[in-house]
Amino acid sequence: MSGQQLITFQLGEQCLGVDIMAIREIRAWTPSTPLPGVPAYMKGVVNLRGVVLPVLDLRYRLGWGSTEPTARHVIIVVQVGAQQRGLIVDAVNDIVTIDHADVQPVPEGSSERSGFITGLTNQGDNMVLMLSLDAIGGPAEMREAA
């Protein structure tokens, strides 16, 4: 099978997706503890069953403004290498299976932030931006925070 399963989620009007194999859990928003001296996109840390979990404002990291989290926001816990990170998103949409043949490359010169997106695919009427978890926060930045 040449398909890949993605969890899709919303950031404002944008629909993004990450590989389902990287998802560890989806949890309701809980306030995070801010840390000094971390990148601006780091909202802080939360306690996840005894583990300090860095929480990133994905909207801010992608250059789309800042998130003011409310009870309706969700934290998607993802595994990147040996580390887990929490991503603040507006809402989780669905699990979709995409065919690799249907994935379009990111247009050249679209922005310096295009490294965050590995490809584009259509799901019905929605364009899904496929997120590169490796690009959203380097391991060194996460080690400093955790």
CSV table of N, CA and C in Angstrom, one decimal:
chain,number,residue,atom,x,y,z
A,1,MET,N,0.8,-1.2,0.0
A,1,MET,CA,0.0,0.0,0.0
A,1,MET,C,0.9,1.2,0.0
A,2,SER,N,0.6,2.2,-0.9
A,2,SER,CA,1.4,3.4,-1.0
A,2,SER,C,0.8,4.5,-0.2
A,3,GLY,N,-0.2,4.3,0.7
A,3,GLY,CA,-0.8,5.3,1.4
A,3,GLY,C,-0.1,5.6,2.7
A,4,GLN,N,-0.5,6.8,3.3
A,4,GLN,CA,0.0,7.2,4.6
A,4,GLN,C,-1.1,7.8,5.3
A,5,GLN,N,-1.2,7.5,6.6
A,5,GLN,CA,-2.3,8.1,7.4
A,5,GLN,C,-1.8,9.3,8.1
A,6,LEU,N,-2.7,10.3,8.1
A,6,LEU,CA,-2.4,11.6,8.7
A,6,LEU,C,-3.5,11.9,9.7
A,7,ILE,N,-3.1,12.6,10.8
A,7,ILE,CA,-4.1,13.2,11.6
A,7,ILE,C,-4.2,14.7,11.1
A,8,THR,N,-5.4,15.1,10.8
A,8,THR,CA,-5.5,16.5,10.3
A,8,THR,C,-6.1,17.4,11.4
A,9,PHE,N,-5.7,18.7,11.4
A,9,PHE,CA,-6.1,19.6,12.4
A,9,PHE,C,-6.1,21.0,11.9
A,10,GLN,N,-6.8,21.9,12.6
A,10,GLN,CA,-7.0,23.3,12.2
A,10,GLN,C,-6.1,24.2,12.9
A,11,LEU,N,-5.6,25.2,12.2
A,11,LEU,CA,-5.0,26.4,12.7
A,11,LEU,C,-5.7,27.5,12.0
A,12,GLY,N,-6.7,28.1,12.6
A,12,GLY,CA,-7.5,29.1,11.9
A,12,GLY,C,-8.1,28.5,10.7
A,13,GLU,N,-8.0,29.0,9.5
A,13,GLU,CA,-8.6,28.5,8.3
A,13,GLU,C,-7.8,27.4,7.7
A,14,GLN,N,-6.5,27.3,8.1
A,14,GLN,CA,-5.6,26.3,7.5
A,14,GLN,C,-5.8,24.9,8.1
A,15,CYS,N,-5.7,23.9,7.2
A,15,CYS,CA,-5.8,22.5,7.6
A,15,CYS,C,-4.4,21.9,7.4
A,16,LEU,N,-3.9,21.4,8.5
A,16,LEU,CA,-2.5,20.8,8.5
A,16,LEU,C,-2.7,19.3,8.8
A,17,GLY,N,-1.6,18.5,8.5
A,17,GLY,CA,-1.6,17.1,8.9
A,17,GLY,C,-0.2,16.7,9.3
A,18,VAL,N,-0.2,15.7,10.2
A,18,VAL,CA,1.0,15.1,10.6
A,18,VAL,C,0.8,13.5,10.6
A,19,ASP,N,1.9,12.8,10.3
A,19,ASP,CA,1.9,11.4,10.3
A,19,ASP,C,1.3,10.8,11.5
A,20,ILE,N,0.3,9.9,11.4
A,20,ILE,CA,-0.3,9.4,12.6
A,20,ILE,C,0.6,8.6,13.5
A,21,MET,N,1.7,8.1,12.9
A,21,MET,CA,2.7,7.3,13.7
A,21,MET,C,3.5,8.2,14.7
A,22,ALA,N,3.5,9.5,14.5
A,22,ALA,CA,4.2,10.4,15.4
A,22,ALA,C,3.3,10.9,16.5
A,23,ILE,N,2.0,10.6,16.4
A,23,ILE,CA,1.1,11.1,17.5
A,23,ILE,C,1.1,10.2,18.7
A,24,ARG,N,1.3,10.8,19.8
A,24,ARG,CA,1.3,10.0,21.1
A,24,ARG,C,0.0,10.1,21.8
A,25,GLU,N,-0.6,11.3,21.8
A,25,GLU,CA,-1.9,11.5,22.4
A,25,GLU,C,-2.4,12.9,22.0
A,26,ILE,N,-3.7,13.0,22.2
A,26,ILE,CA,-4.4,14.3,21.9
A,26,ILE,C,-5.1,14.6,23.3
A,27,ARG,N,-4.8,15.8,23.8
A,27,ARG,CA,-5.4,16.1,25.1
A,27,ARG,C,-6.0,17.5,25.1
A,28,ALA,N,-6.9,17.7,26.0
A,28,ALA,CA,-7.5,19.1,26.2
A,28,ALA,C,-6.4,20.1,26.6
A,29,TRP,N,-6.7,21.3,26.3
A,29,TRP,CA,-5.8,22.4,26.7
A,29,TRP,C,-5.6,22.4,28.2
A,30,THR,N,-4.4,22.5,28.7
A,30,THR,CA,-4.2,22.8,30.1
A,30,THR,C,-3.1,23.9,30.1
A,31,PRO,N,-3.2,24.9,31.0
A,31,PRO,CA,-2.3,26.0,31.1
A,31,PRO,C,-0.9,25.4,31.2
A,32,SER,N,0.1,26.1,30.6
A,32,SER,CA,1.5,25.7,30.7
A,32,SER,C,2.2,26.7,31.6
A,33,THR,N,3.3,26.2,32.0
A,33,THR,CA,4.2,27.1,32.9
A,33,THR,C,5.3,27.7,32.0
A,34,PRO,N,5.3,29.0,31.9
A,34,PRO,CA,6.3,29.7,31.0
A,34,PRO,C,7.7,29.5,31.6
A,35,LEU,N,8.6,29.5,30.7
A,35,LEU,CA,10.0,29.4,31.0
A,35,LEU,C,10.8,30.6,30.5
A,36,PRO,N,11.7,31.1,31.3
A,36,PRO,CA,12.5,32.3,30.8
A,36,PRO,C,13.5,31.8,29.7
A,37,GLY,N,13.8,32.7,28.8
A,37,GLY,CA,14.9,32.5,27.9
A,37,GLY,C,14.7,31.5,26.8
A,38,VAL,N,13.5,31.1,26.5
A,38,VAL,CA,13.2,30.1,25.5
A,38,VAL,C,12.7,30.9,24.2
A,39,PRO,N,12.7,30.2,23.1
A,39,PRO,CA,12.2,30.9,21.9
A,39,PRO,C,10.7,31.4,22.1
A,40,ALA,N,10.3,32.4,21.4
A,40,ALA,CA,9.0,33.0,21.6
A,40,ALA,C,7.9,32.1,21.3
A,41,TYR,N,8.1,31.1,20.4
A,41,TYR,CA,7.0,30.1,20.0
A,41,TYR,C,6.8,29.1,21.1
A,42,MET,N,7.7,29.0,22.1
A,42,MET,CA,7.5,28.1,23.2
A,42,MET,C,6.5,28.7,24.2
A,43,LYS,N,5.4,28.1,24.4
A,43,LYS,CA,4.4,28.6,25.3
A,43,LYS,C,4.8,28.3,26.8
A,44,GLY,N,5.6,27.2,26.9
A,44,GLY,CA,6.0,26.8,28.2
A,44,GLY,C,6.0,25.2,28.3
A,45,VAL,N,5.8,24.7,29.5
A,45,VAL,CA,5.9,23.3,29.7
A,45,VAL,C,4.6,22.8,30.5
A,46,VAL,N,4.2,21.6,30.3
A,46,VAL,CA,3.2,21.0,31.1
A,46,VAL,C,3.7,19.7,31.7
A,47,ASN,N,3.1,19.2,32.7
A,47,ASN,CA,3.4,17.9,33.3
A,47,ASN,C,2.6,16.8,32.7
A,48,LEU,N,3.2,15.9,32.0
A,48,LEU,CA,2.5,14.8,31.3
A,48,LEU,C,2.9,13.5,32.0
A,49,ARG,N,2.1,13.2,33.0
A,49,ARG,CA,2.4,12.0,33.8
A,49,ARG,C,3.8,11.9,34.3
A,50,GLY,N,4.3,13.0,34.9
A,50,GLY,CA,5.6,13.0,35.5
A,50,GLY,C,6.7,13.4,34.5
A,51,VAL,N,6.4,13.6,33.2
A,51,VAL,CA,7.4,14.1,32.2
A,51,VAL,C,7.1,15.5,31.9
A,52,VAL,N,8.2,16.3,31.9
A,52,VAL,CA,8.0,17.7,31.5
A,52,VAL,C,7.9,17.8,29.9
A,53,LEU,N,6.8,18.3,29.5
A,53,LEU,CA,6.5,18.3,28.0
A,53,LEU,C,6.6,19.8,27.5
A,54,PRO,N,7.5,20.1,26.6
A,54,PRO,CA,7.5,21.4,26.0
A,54,PRO,C,6.3,21.6,25.1
A,55,VAL,N,5.6,22.8,25.2
A,55,VAL,CA,4.4,23.1,24.5
A,55,VAL,C,4.7,24.2,23.5
A,56,LEU,N,4.5,24.0,22.2
A,56,LEU,CA,4.8,25.0,21.2
A,56,LEU,C,3.5,25.6,20.7
A,57,ASP,N,3.6,26.9,20.5
A,57,ASP,CA,2.5,27.7,19.8
A,57,ASP,C,2.8,27.5,18.3
A,58,LEU,N,2.1,26.5,17.7
A,58,LEU,CA,2.4,26.1,16.3
A,58,LEU,C,2.0,27.3,15.4
A,59,ARG,N,0.9,28.0,15.7
A,59,ARG,CA,0.6,29.2,14.9
A,59,ARG,C,1.7,30.2,14.8
A,60,TYR,N,2.3,30.5,16.0
A,60,TYR,CA,3.4,31.5,16.1
A,60,TYR,C,4.6,30.9,15.3
A,61,ARG,N,4.9,29.7,15.5
A,61,ARG,CA,6.1,29.1,14.9
A,61,ARG,C,6.0,29.1,13.4
A,62,LEU,N,4.8,29.0,12.9
A,62,LEU,CA,4.6,29.0,11.4
A,62,LEU,C,4.5,30.5,10.9
A,63,GLY,N,4.5,31.5,11.8
A,63,GLY,CA,4.5,32.9,11.3
A,63,GLY,C,3.1,33.4,11.0
A,64,TRP,N,2.1,32.7,11.6
A,64,TRP,CA,0.7,33.1,11.4
A,64,TRP,C,0.0,33.8,12.5
A,65,GLY,N,0.8,34.5,13.4
A,65,GLY,CA,0.2,35.2,14.5
A,65,GLY,C,0.4,34.3,15.8
A,66,SER,N,-0.2,34.8,16.9
A,66,SER,CA,-0.1,34.1,18.2
A,66,SER,C,-1.4,33.5,18.6
A,67,THR,N,-1.3,32.4,19.3
A,67,THR,CA,-2.5,31.7,19.9
A,67,THR,C,-2.7,32.2,21.3
A,68,GLU,N,-3.9,32.6,21.6
A,68,GLU,CA,-4.2,32.8,23.0
A,68,GLU,C,-5.1,31.6,23.4
A,69,PRO,N,-4.5,30.6,24.0
A,69,PRO,CA,-5.3,29.3,24.2
A,69,PRO,C,-6.5,29.5,25.1
A,70,THR,N,-7.5,28.8,24.8
A,70,THR,CA,-8.8,28.8,25.6
A,70,THR,C,-9.1,27.3,25.8
A,71,ALA,N,-10.2,27.0,26.5
A,71,ALA,CA,-10.6,25.7,26.7
A,71,ALA,C,-10.9,24.9,25.5
A,72,ARG,N,-11.2,25.6,24.4
A,72,ARG,CA,-11.5,24.9,23.1
A,72,ARG,C,-10.2,24.4,22.4
A,73,HIS,N,-9.1,24.9,22.7
A,73,HIS,CA,-7.8,24.5,22.1
A,73,HIS,C,-7.4,23.1,22.5
A,74,VAL,N,-6.6,22.5,21.8
A,74,VAL,CA,-6.1,21.1,22.0
A,74,VAL,C,-4.6,21.0,21.9
A,75,ILE,N,-4.0,20.1,22.7
A,75,ILE,CA,-2.6,19.9,22.6
A,75,ILE,C,-2.4,18.5,21.9
A,76,ILE,N,-1.7,18.5,20.8
A,76,ILE,CA,-1.4,17.2,20.2
A,76,ILE,C,0.0,16.9,20.6
A,77,VAL,N,0.2,15.7,21.3
A,77,VAL,CA,1.5,15.3,21.7
A,77,VAL,C,2.1,14.5,20.6
A,78,VAL,N,3.3,14.9,20.1
A,78,VAL,CA,4.0,14.2,19.1
A,78,VAL,C,5.4,13.7,19.5
A,79,GLN,N,5.8,12.7,18.9
A,79,GLN,CA,7.1,12.1,19.2
A,79,GLN,C,8.0,12.5,18.0
A,80,VAL,N,9.1,13.2,18.3
A,80,VAL,CA,10.1,13.5,17.3
A,80,VAL,C,11.5,13.0,17.9
A,81,GLY,N,12.0,12.0,17.2
A,81,GLY,CA,13.2,11.4,17.7
A,81,GLY,C,12.9,10.8,19.1
A,82,ALA,N,13.8,11.1,20.1
A,82,ALA,CA,13.6,10.6,21.4
A,82,ALA,C,12.7,11.5,22.3
A,83,GLN,N,12.3,12.6,21.7
A,83,GLN,CA,11.6,13.6,22.5
A,83,GLN,C,10.1,13.8,22.2
A,84,GLN,N,9.3,14.1,23.2
A,84,GLN,CA,7.9,14.4,22.9
A,84,GLN,C,7.7,15.9,23.0
A,85,ARG,N,6.8,16.5,22.2
A,85,ARG,CA,6.5,17.9,22.2
A,85,ARG,C,5.0,18.0,22.1
A,86,GLY,N,4.5,19.1,22.7
A,86,GLY,CA,3.0,19.4,22.6
A,86,GLY,C,2.9,20.5,21.6
A,87,LEU,N,1.9,20.4,20.7
A,87,LEU,CA,1.6,21.4,19.7
A,87,LEU,C,0.2,21.9,20.0
A,88,ILE,N,0.1,23.3,20.2
A,88,ILE,CA,-1.3,23.9,20.4
A,88,ILE,C,-1.9,24.0,19.1
A,89,VAL,N,-3.1,23.5,18.9
A,89,VAL,CA,-3.9,23.6,17.7
A,89,VAL,C,-5.3,24.0,18.0
A,90,ASP,N,-6.0,24.5,17.1
A,90,ASP,CA,-7.4,25.0,17.3
A,90,ASP,C,-8.4,23.8,17.5
A,91,ALA,N,-8.2,22.8,16.6
A,91,ALA,CA,-9.1,21.6,16.7
A,91,ALA,C,-8.5,20.5,15.9
A,92,VAL,N,-8.8,19.3,16.3
A,92,VAL,CA,-8.4,18.1,15.5
A,92,VAL,C,-9.6,17.7,14.6
A,93,ASN,N,-9.3,17.4,13.4
A,93,ASN,CA,-10.3,17.2,12.4
A,93,ASN,C,-10.6,15.7,12.2
A,94,ASP,N,-9.6,14.9,11.7
A,94,ASP,CA,-9.9,13.6,11.2
A,94,ASP,C,-8.6,12.8,11.0
A,95,ILE,N,-8.8,11.5,10.8
A,95,ILE,CA,-7.7,10.7,10.3
A,95,ILE,C,-8.0,10.4,8.8
A,96,VAL,N,-7.0,10.7,8.0
A,96,VAL,CA,-7.1,10.5,6.6
A,96,VAL,C,-6.0,9.7,6.0
A,97,THR,N,-6.3,9.0,5.0
A,97,THR,CA,-5.3,8.2,4.3
A,97,THR,C,-5.0,8.9,2.9
A,98,ILE,N,-3.7,9.2,2.7
A,98,ILE,CA,-3.4,9.9,1.5
A,98,ILE,C,-2.5,8.9,0.6
A,99,ASP,N,-2.6,9.1,-0.7
A,99,ASP,CA,-1.7,8.3,-1.6
A,99,ASP,C,-0.5,9.2,-1.9
A,100,HIS,N,0.7,8.6,-1.8
A,100,HIS,CA,1.9,9.4,-2.0
A,100,HIS,C,1.9,10.0,-3.4
A,101,ALA,N,1.2,9.4,-4.4
A,101,ALA,CA,1.1,10.0,-5.7
A,101,ALA,C,0.3,11.3,-5.7
A,102,ASP,N,-0.6,11.5,-4.7
A,102,ASP,CA,-1.4,12.7,-4.7
A,102,ASP,C,-0.7,13.9,-3.9
A,103,VAL,N,0.5,13.6,-3.4
A,103,VAL,CA,1.1,14.7,-2.6
A,103,VAL,C,1.9,15.6,-3.6
A,104,GLN,N,1.6,16.9,-3.5
A,104,GLN,CA,2.3,17.9,-4.4
A,104,GLN,C,3.4,18.5,-3.6
A,105,PRO,N,4.5,18.9,-4.3
A,105,PRO,CA,5.6,19.6,-3.6
A,105,PRO,C,5.2,21.0,-3.2
A,106,VAL,N,5.9,21.5,-2.2
A,106,VAL,CA,5.7,22.9,-1.8
A,106,VAL,C,6.2,23.8,-3.0
A,107,PRO,N,5.5,24.8,-3.4
A,107,PRO,CA,6.0,25.6,-4.5
A,107,PRO,C,7.3,26.3,-4.1
A,108,GLU,N,8.2,26.4,-5.0
A,108,GLU,CA,9.5,27.0,-4.8
A,108,GLU,C,9.3,28.5,-4.5
A,109,GLY,N,10.1,29.0,-3.5
A,109,GLY,CA,10.0,30.4,-3.2
A,109,GLY,C,8.8,30.8,-2.5
A,110,SER,N,8.0,29.9,-2.0
A,110,SER,CA,6.7,30.2,-1.3
A,110,SER,C,7.0,31.0,0.0
A,111,SER,N,8.0,30.7,0.7
A,111,SER,CA,8.4,31.5,1.9
A,111,SER,C,9.6,30.8,2.5
A,112,GLU,N,10.3,31.5,3.4
A,112,GLU,CA,11.4,30.9,4.1
A,112,GLU,C,11.0,29.9,5.1
A,113,ARG,N,9.7,29.9,5.4
A,113,ARG,CA,9.1,29.0,6.3
A,113,ARG,C,8.6,27.7,5.7
A,114,SER,N,8.8,27.6,4.4
A,114,SER,CA,8.3,26.4,3.7
A,114,SER,C,9.0,25.1,4.1
A,115,GLY,N,10.1,25.2,4.8
A,115,GLY,CA,10.8,24.0,5.3
A,115,GLY,C,9.9,23.3,6.3
A,116,PHE,N,8.9,24.0,6.9
A,116,PHE,CA,8.0,23.4,7.9
A,116,PHE,C,7.0,22.5,7.2
A,117,ILE,N,6.8,22.7,5.9
A,117,ILE,CA,5.8,21.9,5.2
A,117,ILE,C,6.5,21.0,4.2
A,118,THR,N,6.2,19.7,4.2
A,118,THR,CA,6.8,18.7,3.4
A,118,THR,C,6.1,18.5,2.1
A,119,GLY,N,4.8,18.8,2.0
A,119,GLY,CA,4.0,18.6,0.8
A,119,GLY,C,2.6,19.1,1.0
A,120,LEU,N,1.8,19.1,0.0
A,120,LEU,CA,0.4,19.5,0.0
A,120,LEU,C,-0.4,18.4,-0.6
A,121,THR,N,-1.6,18.2,-0.1
A,121,THR,CA,-2.5,17.2,-0.7
A,121,THR,C,-3.9,17.7,-0.5
A,122,ASN,N,-4.8,17.3,-1.4
A,122,ASN,CA,-6.2,17.7,-1.3
A,122,ASN,C,-7.0,16.6,-0.6
A,123,GLN,N,-7.9,17.0,0.3
A,123,GLN,CA,-8.8,16.1,1.0
A,123,GLN,C,-10.2,16.8,0.8
A,124,GLY,N,-10.9,16.3,-0.2
A,124,GLY,CA,-12.2,16.9,-0.5
A,124,GLY,C,-12.0,18.4,-0.9
A,125,ASP,N,-12.6,19.3,-0.3
A,125,ASP,CA,-12.4,20.7,-0.7
A,125,ASP,C,-11.2,21.4,0.0
A,126,ASN,N,-10.6,20.7,0.9
A,126,ASN,CA,-9.5,21.3,1.7
A,126,ASN,C,-8.1,20.9,1.2
A,127,MET,N,-7.3,21.9,1.2
A,127,MET,CA,-5.8,21.7,1.0
A,127,MET,C,-5.2,21.4,2.3
A,128,VAL,N,-4.5,20.2,2.4
A,128,VAL,CA,-3.9,19.9,3.7
A,128,VAL,C,-2.4,20.1,3.5
A,129,LEU,N,-1.8,20.9,4.5
A,129,LEU,CA,-0.4,21.2,4.5
A,129,LEU,C,0.2,20.1,5.4
A,130,MET,N,1.2,19.3,4.8
A,130,MET,CA,1.8,18.2,5.6
A,130,MET,C,3.0,18.8,6.4
A,131,LEU,N,2.9,18.7,7.7
A,131,LEU,CA,3.8,19.4,8.6
A,131,LEU,C,5.1,18.5,8.8
A,132,SER,N,6.3,19.1,8.7
A,132,SER,CA,7.5,18.5,9.1
A,132,SER,C,7.8,18.7,10.6
A,133,LEU,N,7.6,17.7,11.4
A,133,LEU,CA,7.9,17.8,12.8
A,133,LEU,C,9.3,18.1,13.1
A,134,ASP,N,10.2,17.6,12.3
A,134,ASP,CA,11.7,17.9,12.6
A,134,ASP,C,12.0,19.4,12.4
A,135,ALA,N,11.2,20.1,11.6
A,135,ALA,CA,11.6,21.5,11.3
A,135,ALA,C,11.0,22.5,12.3
A,136,ILE,N,10.0,22.1,13.1
A,136,ILE,CA,9.3,23.1,13.9
A,136,ILE,C,10.0,23.5,15.1
A,137,GLY,N,10.9,22.7,15.6
A,137,GLY,CA,11.7,23.1,16.7
A,137,GLY,C,12.9,22.2,16.8
A,138,GLY,N,14.1,22.7,16.6
A,138,GLY,CA,15.3,21.9,16.6
A,138,GLY,C,15.5,21.2,17.9
A,139,PRO,N,16.1,20.0,17.9
A,139,PRO,CA,16.3,19.2,19.1
A,139,PRO,C,17.1,20.0,20.2
A,140,ALA,N,18.0,20.9,19.8
A,140,ALA,CA,18.8,21.6,20.8
A,140,ALA,C,17.9,22.6,21.5
A,141,GLU,N,16.9,23.3,20.8
A,141,GLU,CA,16.0,24.2,21.4
A,141,GLU,C,15.1,23.5,22.4
A,142,MET,N,14.7,22.2,22.0
A,142,MET,CA,13.8,21.5,22.9
A,142,MET,C,14.6,21.0,24.2
A,143,ARG,N,15.8,20.6,24.0
A,143,ARG,CA,16.6,20.1,25.1
A,143,ARG,C,16.8,21.3,26.2
A,144,GLU,N,17.0,22.5,25.6
A,144,GLU,CA,17.1,23.6,26.5
A,144,GLU,C,15.9,23.8,27.4
A,145,ALA,N,14.7,23.6,26.7
A,145,ALA,CA,13.4,23.9,27.4
A,145,ALA,C,13.0,22.7,28.4
A,146,ALA,N,13.4,21.5,28.1
A,146,ALA,CA,12.9,20.4,28.9
A,146,ALA,C,13.7,20.1,30.1
